[in-house]
Amino acid sequence: MAYSITSLNELTAQFEKLPGIGKKTAQRLAFYVITAPEEYATRFASALTTARSKVHLCSVCQSLTDSALCGVCDDPLRDKSIICVVSDPKDVLAFERTREYKGVYHVLHGVISPLDGVGPEKLKIRELLARLSDGGVKEVIMATDPTVEGEATASYISRFIKPMGIKITRLAYGVPVGGDLEYADEVTLKRALDGRNEI
Amino acid sequence: MAYSITSLNELTAQFEKLPGIGKKTAQRLAFYVITAPEEYATRFASALTTARSKVHLCSVCQSLTDSALCGVCDDPLRDKSIICVVSDPKDVLAFERTREYKGVYHVLHGVISPLDGVGPEKLKIRELLARLSDGGVKEVIMATDPTVEGEATASYISRFIKPMGIKITRLAYGVPVGGDLEYADEVTLKRALDGRNEI
C-alpha cells in the first residue's frame, strides 16, 4: 500500500497486542495518540515504563505493589489471621471495592489448568503454605473464580491446609457461576463474603 | 482504598484517556502491561513517543506522514489531476484499501460543525484552494462523511471551487447514509467511487 507510515504502523502493532484490542481499534487509538497534544504521548510513554519497572509482587501476599509491601499487608489495622486466596491481582481490587473485607490476601497468579499447561508448581501455592506454617492464621477463604479450574484449584490447595487445622471457607454461591470475579458487583461480592461456608 | 498503586493508577489514567476505553478496560490493559514481558512496555513507550514526534502533516495533502511527503503525494504513478477530499486521515486508509483509486487526496481534518465550534477556518480549506489555484487539477471528489455536517462541508467548499471551472463530484450514495467512512467496506467504497456524480 502506498500510504504506509512506519512509525504509525509500529504504534498500531503495539496497541494490537493488548487484550481485546483488534486491528481497527488499534488503528483508531494510534491515530488518536498522533493527533492528541504531544504531552499526552510523553506522559503515556513514561507511565508505561514507570509502572512496568516499579510495580512488583508484594513479598508477603504476592499481589502487585510499588512499595516494599502492598498497601494491605502494610496496614496494621488489617486482620492478618484471615487470608483471602485469589487467582489474580485484579480480584484484590474487586474485594477492596466492597469495603467490607478486613483480612489480608494471597494472590496465586493463575489457576491450575492442565490444558493450558499450568500446573500447581506455577502458582504461588508454596508461598501460601509458607505463610500458613508460620502460624497465626485462623481462616483461609478460597476465593478463586467460580469456574471448573477455580474450584479444582481451591480443593487442591485445601488438601494441604486441612491437616494444619486451619478453617477453610469458600465464597458463597452468590457469585454467578461461570463468571469472572473481576466483573462481580460490590453487592454480590459482599453477599458472597457474608455467606461463606466451611469446606 | 488501602490497595492503591500510584504508578499503576497513573498508567490506568492514561489508558482511560483513549477514545472508547472505559475505567474497567483501562485497568485491564494496565494490568496486562504490568504482567507482560518488560520488553513490551519499553517498545510500546518508544513507539508512542516516536510516532508522536515523527508523524506530521504532508505539506501537500495534509494527511499524516513521517517523511517529507506522504506515500501518495510522493508516488509518481498517482494521478495528481484528481483530488479526493476527505475529512479525516483514517479515510485515506479506507480508500487505499479499495486498491481502486489512483488519484491523490486532501485531508480537511474535520467537518464544519457550528455546534462543536468548528468553523471553516479550522479546516484545511485554504490549503485545498491553494492547490487548486496552482492549476492542473481536473476533478475534485468530495468524499466527506455522508452525514449532515459532511454534506454541508462539501457544498460549502464546492461554492469556492465551482468558479474555477473544475469538475466537482460527490461519492455515490453507495455509502450508507449517517455512517462513518472509516468503517465502510471495500466493495461499498468502490461502488461509491464508480457511481460518483457531478455536483
CSV table of C-alpha atoms in Angstrom, one decimal:
chain,number,residue,atom,x,y,z
A,1,MET,CA,0.0,0.0,0.0
A,2,ALA,CA,1.3,3.4,-1.0
A,3,TYR,CA,0.0,5.0,2.2
A,4,SER,CA,2.0,3.4,4.9
A,5,ILE,CA,3.7,5.2,7.8
A,6,THR,CA,6.3,3.1,9.5
A,7,SER,CA,6.2,4.7,13.0
A,8,LEU,CA,2.3,4.8,12.9
A,9,ASN,CA,2.2,1.1,11.9
A,10,GLU,CA,4.6,0.2,14.8
A,11,LEU,CA,2.4,2.0,17.3
A,12,THR,CA,-0.7,0.3,15.9
A,13,ALA,CA,1.0,-3.0,16.2
A,14,GLN,CA,1.8,-2.3,19.9
A,15,PHE,CA,-1.8,-1.4,20.6
A,16,GLU,CA,-3.0,-4.5,18.8
A,17,LYS,CA,-1.0,-6.7,21.3
A,18,LEU,CA,-3.3,-5.5,24.1
A,19,PRO,CA,-6.0,-8.0,25.1
A,20,GLY,CA,-9.4,-7.3,23.4
A,21,ILE,CA,-8.0,-4.7,21.1
A,22,GLY,CA,-8.5,-5.6,17.4
A,23,LYS,CA,-6.9,-4.1,14.3
A,24,LYS,CA,-9.4,-1.4,13.7
A,25,THR,CA,-9.5,-0.3,17.3
A,26,ALA,CA,-5.6,-0.3,17.4
A,27,GLN,CA,-5.5,1.9,14.4
A,28,ARG,CA,-8.1,4.3,15.9
A,29,LEU,CA,-6.1,4.5,19.1
A,30,ALA,CA,-2.8,5.1,17.3
A,31,PHE,CA,-4.4,7.9,15.3
A,32,TYR,CA,-5.8,9.4,18.5
A,33,VAL,CA,-2.3,9.5,20.0
A,34,ILE,CA,-0.9,11.1,16.9
A,35,THR,CA,-3.4,13.9,16.9
A,36,ALA,CA,-3.6,14.4,20.7
A,37,PRO,CA,-1.3,17.0,22.3
A,38,GLU,CA,2.3,15.9,22.3
A,39,GLU,CA,2.4,15.9,26.1
A,40,TYR,CA,-0.1,13.0,26.2
A,41,ALA,CA,2.2,10.7,24.3
A,42,THR,CA,5.1,11.6,26.5
A,43,ARG,CA,3.1,11.1,29.7
A,44,PHE,CA,1.6,7.9,28.5
A,45,ALA,CA,5.1,6.6,27.5
A,46,SER,CA,6.6,7.4,30.9
A,47,ALA,CA,3.6,5.9,32.7
A,48,LEU,CA,4.2,2.7,30.8
A,49,THR,CA,7.9,2.3,31.6
A,50,THR,CA,7.5,3.6,35.2
A,51,ALA,CA,4.6,1.3,36.0
A,52,ARG,CA,6.4,-1.7,34.4
A,53,SER,CA,9.7,-1.1,36.2
A,54,LYS,CA,8.3,0.0,39.6
A,55,VAL,CA,5.5,-2.5,40.1
A,56,HIS,CA,6.5,-5.8,41.5
A,57,LEU,CA,5.0,-8.6,43.7
A,58,CYS,CA,4.4,-7.9,47.4
A,59,SER,CA,6.8,-10.2,49.2
A,60,VAL,CA,4.1,-11.4,51.6
A,61,CYS,CA,0.9,-11.7,49.6
A,62,GLN,CA,2.2,-11.7,46.0
A,63,SER,CA,-0.2,-9.0,44.9
A,64,LEU,CA,1.1,-6.0,43.0
A,65,THR,CA,2.8,-3.1,44.6
A,66,ASP,CA,5.3,-0.4,44.0
A,67,SER,CA,6.5,-0.3,47.7
A,68,ALA,CA,8.2,-2.9,49.8
A,69,LEU,CA,4.9,-4.3,51.0
A,70,CYS,CA,1.5,-3.8,49.4
A,71,GLY,CA,-1.0,-1.4,51.0
A,72,VAL,CA,-3.0,-4.2,52.6
A,73,CYS,CA,-0.1,-6.1,54.1
A,74,ASP,CA,1.5,-2.9,55.3
A,75,ASP,CA,-1.8,-1.8,57.1
A,76,PRO,CA,-1.6,-2.5,60.8
A,77,LEU,CA,-5.4,-2.4,61.0
A,78,ARG,CA,-5.9,-5.4,58.7
A,79,ASP,CA,-6.6,-8.7,60.3
A,80,LYS,CA,-3.6,-10.9,59.4
A,81,SER,CA,-5.3,-14.0,60.7
A,82,ILE,CA,-7.7,-14.2,57.7
A,83,ILE,CA,-6.2,-14.8,54.3
A,84,CYS,CA,-8.4,-14.5,51.2
A,85,VAL,CA,-6.8,-16.5,48.4
A,86,VAL,CA,-7.5,-15.1,44.9
A,87,SER,CA,-6.1,-16.1,41.5
A,88,ASP,CA,-5.5,-12.7,40.1
A,89,PRO,CA,-4.3,-9.2,41.4
A,90,LYS,CA,-7.4,-7.7,39.8
A,91,ASP,CA,-9.5,-9.8,42.2
A,92,VAL,CA,-7.9,-8.0,45.2
A,93,LEU,CA,-9.1,-4.7,43.7
A,94,ALA,CA,-12.6,-6.2,43.4
A,95,PHE,CA,-12.7,-7.2,47.1
A,96,GLU,CA,-11.3,-3.9,48.2
A,97,ARG,CA,-14.2,-2.2,46.4
A,98,THR,CA,-16.6,-3.9,48.8
A,99,ARG,CA,-15.0,-2.0,51.7
A,100,GLU,CA,-16.2,-5.0,53.8
A,101,TYR,CA,-13.2,-7.3,53.9
A,102,LYS,CA,-10.8,-6.5,56.7
A,103,GLY,CA,-8.4,-9.5,56.3
A,104,VAL,CA,-5.4,-9.9,54.0
A,105,TYR,CA,-4.9,-11.6,50.6
A,106,HIS,CA,-2.8,-14.1,48.8
A,107,VAL,CA,-2.6,-14.0,45.0
A,108,LEU,CA,-2.0,-17.3,43.3
A,109,HIS,CA,-1.4,-15.7,39.8
A,110,GLY,CA,-3.5,-18.2,37.9
A,111,VAL,CA,-5.5,-21.4,38.4
A,112,ILE,CA,-4.5,-25.0,37.8
A,113,SER,CA,-5.3,-25.7,34.2
A,114,PRO,CA,-3.7,-28.7,32.6
A,115,LEU,CA,-5.0,-27.8,29.1
A,116,ASP,CA,-3.1,-24.5,29.2
A,117,GLY,CA,0.0,-26.2,30.7
A,118,VAL,CA,-0.5,-24.6,34.1
A,119,GLY,CA,0.4,-27.0,36.9
A,120,PRO,CA,0.3,-26.3,40.7
A,121,GLU,CA,4.0,-25.5,40.7
A,122,LYS,CA,3.5,-22.4,38.5
A,123,LEU,CA,1.2,-20.9,41.1
A,124,LYS,CA,2.2,-19.1,44.3
A,125,ILE,CA,1.0,-22.1,46.4
A,126,ARG,CA,4.3,-22.7,48.1
A,127,GLU,CA,4.4,-19.1,49.3
A,128,LEU,CA,0.9,-19.5,50.7
A,129,LEU,CA,1.8,-22.7,52.6
A,130,ALA,CA,4.9,-21.0,54.0
A,131,ARG,CA,2.7,-18.1,55.3
A,132,LEU,CA,0.4,-20.6,57.0
A,133,SER,CA,3.1,-22.7,58.6
A,134,ASP,CA,4.4,-19.5,60.3
A,135,GLY,CA,1.2,-19.8,62.4
A,136,GLY,CA,-1.3,-17.1,63.5
A,137,VAL,CA,-3.7,-17.7,60.6
A,138,LYS,CA,-7.2,-18.8,61.7
A,139,GLU,CA,-9.0,-18.9,58.4
A,140,VAL,CA,-8.3,-19.2,54.7
A,141,ILE,CA,-11.1,-18.0,52.3
A,142,MET,CA,-10.7,-19.7,49.0
A,143,ALA,CA,-11.8,-17.0,46.6
A,144,THR,CA,-10.7,-18.4,43.2
A,145,ASP,CA,-13.1,-17.8,40.3
A,146,PRO,CA,-16.3,-19.9,40.4
A,147,THR,CA,-15.2,-21.9,37.4
A,148,VAL,CA,-14.2,-25.5,37.0
A,149,GLU,CA,-10.5,-24.6,37.2
A,150,GLY,CA,-11.1,-22.2,40.1
A,151,GLU,CA,-12.9,-24.9,42.1
A,152,ALA,CA,-10.3,-27.5,41.3
A,153,THR,CA,-7.5,-25.2,42.4
A,154,ALA,CA,-9.4,-24.4,45.6
A,155,SER,CA,-9.9,-28.1,46.5
A,156,TYR,CA,-6.3,-28.9,45.5
A,157,ILE,CA,-4.9,-26.3,47.9
A,158,SER,CA,-7.4,-27.2,50.6
A,159,ARG,CA,-6.0,-30.7,50.8
A,160,PHE,CA,-2.7,-29.2,52.0
A,161,ILE,CA,-4.2,-26.8,54.5
A,162,LYS,CA,-6.7,-29.2,56.2
A,163,PRO,CA,-4.0,-31.1,58.1
A,164,MET,CA,-2.8,-27.8,59.6
A,165,GLY,CA,-6.1,-27.5,61.5
A,166,ILE,CA,-6.9,-24.1,59.8
A,167,LYS,CA,-10.5,-23.3,59.0
A,168,ILE,CA,-11.0,-23.2,55.2
A,169,THR,CA,-14.0,-21.5,53.7
A,170,ARG,CA,-15.2,-20.9,50.1
A,171,LEU,CA,-17.2,-17.9,48.9
A,172,ALA,CA,-20.9,-18.5,49.0
A,173,TYR,CA,-22.6,-19.1,45.6
A,174,GLY,CA,-23.7,-15.5,45.5
A,175,VAL,CA,-21.1,-15.1,42.8
A,176,PRO,CA,-22.6,-16.0,39.4
A,177,VAL,CA,-21.3,-19.5,38.4
A,178,GLY,CA,-19.1,-19.5,35.3
A,179,GLY,CA,-18.4,-15.8,35.7
A,180,ASP,CA,-15.3,-13.7,36.3
A,181,LEU,CA,-14.7,-12.3,39.7
A,182,GLU,CA,-13.2,-9.1,38.2
A,183,TYR,CA,-16.7,-8.1,36.9
A,184,ALA,CA,-18.7,-9.0,40.0
A,185,ASP,CA,-20.5,-6.0,41.5
A,186,GLU,CA,-19.9,-4.9,45.1
A,187,VAL,CA,-23.2,-6.2,46.5
A,188,THR,CA,-22.8,-9.7,45.1
A,189,LEU,CA,-19.2,-9.9,46.4
A,190,LYS,CA,-20.4,-8.7,49.8
A,191,ARG,CA,-23.1,-11.4,49.9
A,192,ALA,CA,-20.6,-14.0,48.8
A,193,LEU,CA,-18.3,-12.9,51.7
A,194,ASP,CA,-21.1,-12.9,54.3
A,195,GLY,CA,-22.4,-16.4,53.3
A,196,ARG,CA,-19.1,-18.2,53.1
A,197,ASN,CA,-19.1,-21.9,54.2
A,198,GLU,CA,-16.5,-24.2,55.7
A,199,ILE,CA,-15.3,-26.7,53.1
B,1,MET,CA,-8.6,2.5,49.4
B,2,ALA,CA,-5.7,0.6,51.1
B,3,TYR,CA,-4.8,-1.2,47.9
B,4,SER,CA,-3.7,1.7,45.7
B,5,ILE,CA,-0.6,1.6,43.5
B,6,THR,CA,0.4,5.1,42.3
B,7,SER,CA,2.3,4.1,39.2
B,8,LEU,CA,-0.4,1.6,38.2
B,9,ASN,CA,-3.1,4.2,38.7
B,10,GLU,CA,-1.3,6.7,36.6
B,11,LEU,CA,-1.0,4.1,33.7
B,12,THR,CA,-4.7,3.3,34.1
B,13,ALA,CA,-5.5,7.0,33.9
B,14,GLN,CA,-3.5,7.3,30.6
B,15,PHE,CA,-5.3,4.4,29.1
B,16,GLU,CA,-8.6,5.8,30.2
B,17,LYS,CA,-8.0,9.0,28.1
B,18,LEU,CA,-8.1,6.9,24.9
B,19,PRO,CA,-11.4,7.1,23.0
B,20,GLY,CA,-13.8,4.2,23.7
B,21,ILE,CA,-11.7,2.9,26.7
B,22,GLY,CA,-13.7,2.9,29.9
B,23,LYS,CA,-12.4,2.5,33.5
B,24,LYS,CA,-12.6,-1.3,33.7
B,25,THR,CA,-10.9,-1.7,30.3
B,26,ALA,CA,-8.2,0.8,31.2
B,27,GLN,CA,-7.5,-1.2,34.4
B,28,ARG,CA,-7.4,-4.4,32.5
B,29,LEU,CA,-5.0,-3.0,29.9
B,30,ALA,CA,-2.7,-1.5,32.6
B,31,PHE,CA,-2.6,-4.9,34.4
B,32,TYR,CA,-1.7,-6.6,31.2
B,33,VAL,CA,1.2,-4.2,30.6
B,34,ILE,CA,2.5,-4.9,34.2
B,35,THR,CA,2.4,-8.6,33.8
B,36,ALA,CA,3.6,-8.7,30.1
B,37,PRO,CA,7.4,-9.1,29.4
B,38,GLU,CA,9.3,-5.9,30.3
B,39,GLU,CA,10.4,-5.5,26.7
B,40,TYR,CA,6.7,-4.9,25.7
B,41,ALA,CA,6.3,-1.8,27.9
B,42,THR,CA,9.6,-0.4,26.6
B,43,ARG,CA,8.7,-1.0,22.9
B,44,PHE,CA,5.2,0.4,23.4
B,45,ALA,CA,6.6,3.5,25.1
B,46,SER,CA,9.2,4.2,22.4
B,47,ALA,CA,6.5,3.5,19.7
B,48,LEU,CA,4.3,6.2,21.4
B,49,THR,CA,7.0,8.9,21.5
B,50,THR,CA,8.5,8.0,18.1
B,51,ALA,CA,5.1,8.1,16.3
B,52,ARG,CA,4.0,11.3,18.1
B,53,SER,CA,7.3,13.1,17.3
B,54,LYS,CA,7.9,11.8,13.8
B,55,VAL,CA,4.4,11.8,12.2
B,56,HIS,CA,3.3,15.2,10.9
B,57,LEU,CA,1.1,16.5,8.1
B,58,CYS,CA,2.1,16.0,4.5
B,59,SER,CA,2.9,19.5,3.2
B,60,VAL,CA,0.8,18.9,0.1
B,61,CYS,CA,-2.3,16.9,1.0
B,62,GLN,CA,-2.3,17.4,4.9
B,63,SER,CA,-2.6,13.7,5.5
B,64,LEU,CA,-0.2,12.0,8.0
B,65,THR,CA,3.3,11.0,7.1
B,66,ASP,CA,6.7,10.6,8.7
B,67,SER,CA,8.6,11.6,5.5
B,68,ALA,CA,8.7,14.9,3.7
B,69,LEU,CA,5.7,14.0,1.5
B,70,CYS,CA,3.2,11.3,2.2
B,71,GLY,CA,3.4,8.0,0.2
B,72,VAL,CA,0.6,9.0,-2.1
B,73,CYS,CA,1.8,12.5,-3.0
B,74,ASP,CA,5.4,11.1,-3.4
B,75,ASP,CA,4.2,8.4,-5.8
B,76,PRO,CA,4.9,9.5,-9.5
B,77,LEU,CA,2.3,6.9,-10.7
B,78,ARG,CA,-0.6,8.7,-8.9
B,79,ASP,CA,-2.8,10.9,-10.9
B,80,LYS,CA,-2.3,14.4,-9.5
B,81,SER,CA,-5.2,15.8,-11.5
B,82,ILE,CA,-7.8,14.2,-9.3
B,83,ILE,CA,-8.1,15.2,-5.7
B,84,CYS,CA,-10.3,13.2,-3.3
B,85,VAL,CA,-11.2,15.5,-0.3
B,86,VAL,CA,-11.8,13.6,3.0
B,87,SER,CA,-12.3,14.9,6.5
B,88,ASP,CA,-10.0,12.5,8.3
B,89,PRO,CA,-6.6,10.8,7.8
B,90,LYS,CA,-8.2,7.5,8.5
B,91,ASP,CA,-10.5,7.9,5.5
B,92,VAL,CA,-7.4,7.9,3.3
B,93,LEU,CA,-6.5,4.5,4.6
B,94,ALA,CA,-10.1,3.3,3.8
B,95,PHE,CA,-9.8,4.5,0.2
B,96,GLU,CA,-6.3,3.0,-0.2
B,97,ARG,CA,-7.8,-0.4,0.9
B,98,THR,CA,-10.1,-0.4,-2.2
B,99,ARG,CA,-6.9,-0.5,-4.4
B,100,GLU,CA,-9.1,1.3,-7.0
B,101,TYR,CA,-8.4,4.9,-6.5
B,102,LYS,CA,-5.4,6.2,-8.4
B,103,GLY,CA,-5.7,10.0,-7.7
B,104,VAL,CA,-4.4,11.9,-4.7
B,105,TYR,CA,-6.1,13.2,-1.5
B,106,HIS,CA,-6.7,16.3,0.5
B,107,VAL,CA,-7.5,15.9,4.2
B,108,LEU,CA,-9.6,18.6,5.8
B,109,HIS,CA,-9.1,17.4,9.4
B,110,GLY,CA,-12.7,17.8,10.4
B,111,VAL,CA,-16.1,19.0,9.1
B,112,ILE,CA,-17.9,22.3,9.6
B,113,SER,CA,-19.9,21.9,12.8
B,114,PRO,CA,-21.1,25.1,14.4
B,115,LEU,CA,-22.4,23.2,17.4
B,116,ASP,CA,-18.9,21.9,18.2
B,117,GLY,CA,-17.4,25.3,17.4
B,118,VAL,CA,-15.7,24.1,14.2
B,119,GLY,CA,-15.9,26.8,11.6
B,120,PRO,CA,-14.5,26.6,8.0
B,121,GLU,CA,-11.3,28.5,9.1
B,122,LYS,CA,-10.3,25.5,11.3
B,123,LEU,CA,-10.3,23.1,8.4
B,124,LYS,CA,-7.6,22.8,5.7
B,125,ILE,CA,-9.7,24.5,3.1
B,126,ARG,CA,-7.3,27.3,2.4
B,127,GLU,CA,-4.6,24.7,1.6
B,128,LEU,CA,-7.0,22.9,-0.8
B,129,LEU,CA,-7.9,26.1,-2.7
B,130,ALA,CA,-4.2,27.0,-2.9
B,131,ARG,CA,-3.5,23.6,-4.5
B,132,LEU,CA,-6.4,24.1,-7.0
B,133,SER,CA,-5.3,27.6,-8.0
B,134,ASP,CA,-1.9,26.2,-9.0
B,135,GLY,CA,-3.8,24.6,-11.9
B,136,GLY,CA,-3.5,21.1,-13.3
B,137,VAL,CA,-6.4,19.7,-11.3
B,138,LYS,CA,-9.3,18.4,-13.4
B,139,GLU,CA,-11.6,16.9,-10.8
B,140,VAL,CA,-12.3,17.2,-7.1
B,141,ILE,CA,-14.2,14.3,-5.4
B,142,MET,CA,-16.0,15.5,-2.3
B,143,ALA,CA,-15.6,12.4,0.0
B,144,THR,CA,-16.6,13.9,3.3
B,145,ASP,CA,-18.7,11.6,5.5
B,146,PRO,CA,-22.3,11.1,4.3
B,147,THR,CA,-23.7,13.0,7.4
B,148,VAL,CA,-25.4,16.4,7.7
B,149,GLU,CA,-22.1,18.1,8.6
B,150,GLY,CA,-20.2,16.2,5.9
B,151,GLU,CA,-22.7,17.3,3.2
B,152,ALA,CA,-22.7,20.8,4.4
B,153,THR,CA,-18.9,21.0,4.3
B,154,ALA,CA,-18.9,19.5,0.8
B,155,SER,CA,-21.3,22.1,-0.5
B,156,TYR,CA,-19.6,24.9,1.3
B,157,ILE,CA,-16.3,24.1,-0.3
B,158,SER,CA,-17.9,23.5,-3.7
B,159,ARG,CA,-19.1,27.1,-3.9
B,160,PHE,CA,-15.4,28.2,-4.0
B,161,ILE,CA,-14.3,25.6,-6.5
B,162,LYS,CA,-17.2,26.0,-9.0
B,163,PRO,CA,-15.9,29.4,-10.3
B,164,MET,CA,-12.5,27.8,-11.1
B,165,GLY,CA,-14.2,25.6,-13.7
B,166,ILE,CA,-13.0,22.4,-12.0
B,167,LYS,CA,-15.3,19.4,-12.1
B,168,ILE,CA,-16.7,18.6,-8.7
B,169,THR,CA,-18.1,15.2,-7.8
B,170,ARG,CA,-19.6,13.6,-4.7
B,171,LEU,CA,-19.4,10.0,-3.8
B,172,ALA,CA,-22.5,8.0,-5.0
B,173,TYR,CA,-24.9,7.0,-2.3
B,174,GLY,CA,-23.5,3.6,-2.1
B,175,VAL,CA,-22.1,4.6,1.2
B,176,PRO,CA,-24.7,4.1,4.0
B,177,VAL,CA,-26.3,7.4,5.0
B,178,GLY,CA,-25.5,8.5,8.5
B,179,GLY,CA,-22.5,6.2,8.7
B,180,ASP,CA,-18.8,6.7,9.2
B,181,LEU,CA,-16.5,6.4,6.2
B,182,GLU,CA,-13.8,4.7,8.3
B,183,TYR,CA,-16.0,1.6,8.7
B,184,ALA,CA,-17.2,1.3,5.1
B,185,ASP,CA,-16.2,-2.0,3.5
B,186,GLU,CA,-14.0,-2.1,0.3
B,187,VAL,CA,-16.9,-3.1,-2.1
B,188,THR,CA,-19.2,-0.3,-0.9
B,189,LEU,CA,-16.4,2.3,-1.2
B,190,LYS,CA,-15.5,1.0,-4.7
B,191,ARG,CA,-19.2,1.3,-5.8
B,192,ALA,CA,-19.4,4.8,-4.3
B,193,LEU,CA,-16.3,5.7,-6.3
B,194,ASP,CA,-17.6,4.2,-9.6
B,195,GLY,CA,-21.0,5.9,-9.3
B,196,ARG,CA,-19.8,9.4,-8.4
B,197,ASN,CA,-21.9,12.3,-9.8
B,198,GLU,CA,-21.1,15.9,-10.8
B,199,ILE,CA,-22.5,18.3,-8.2
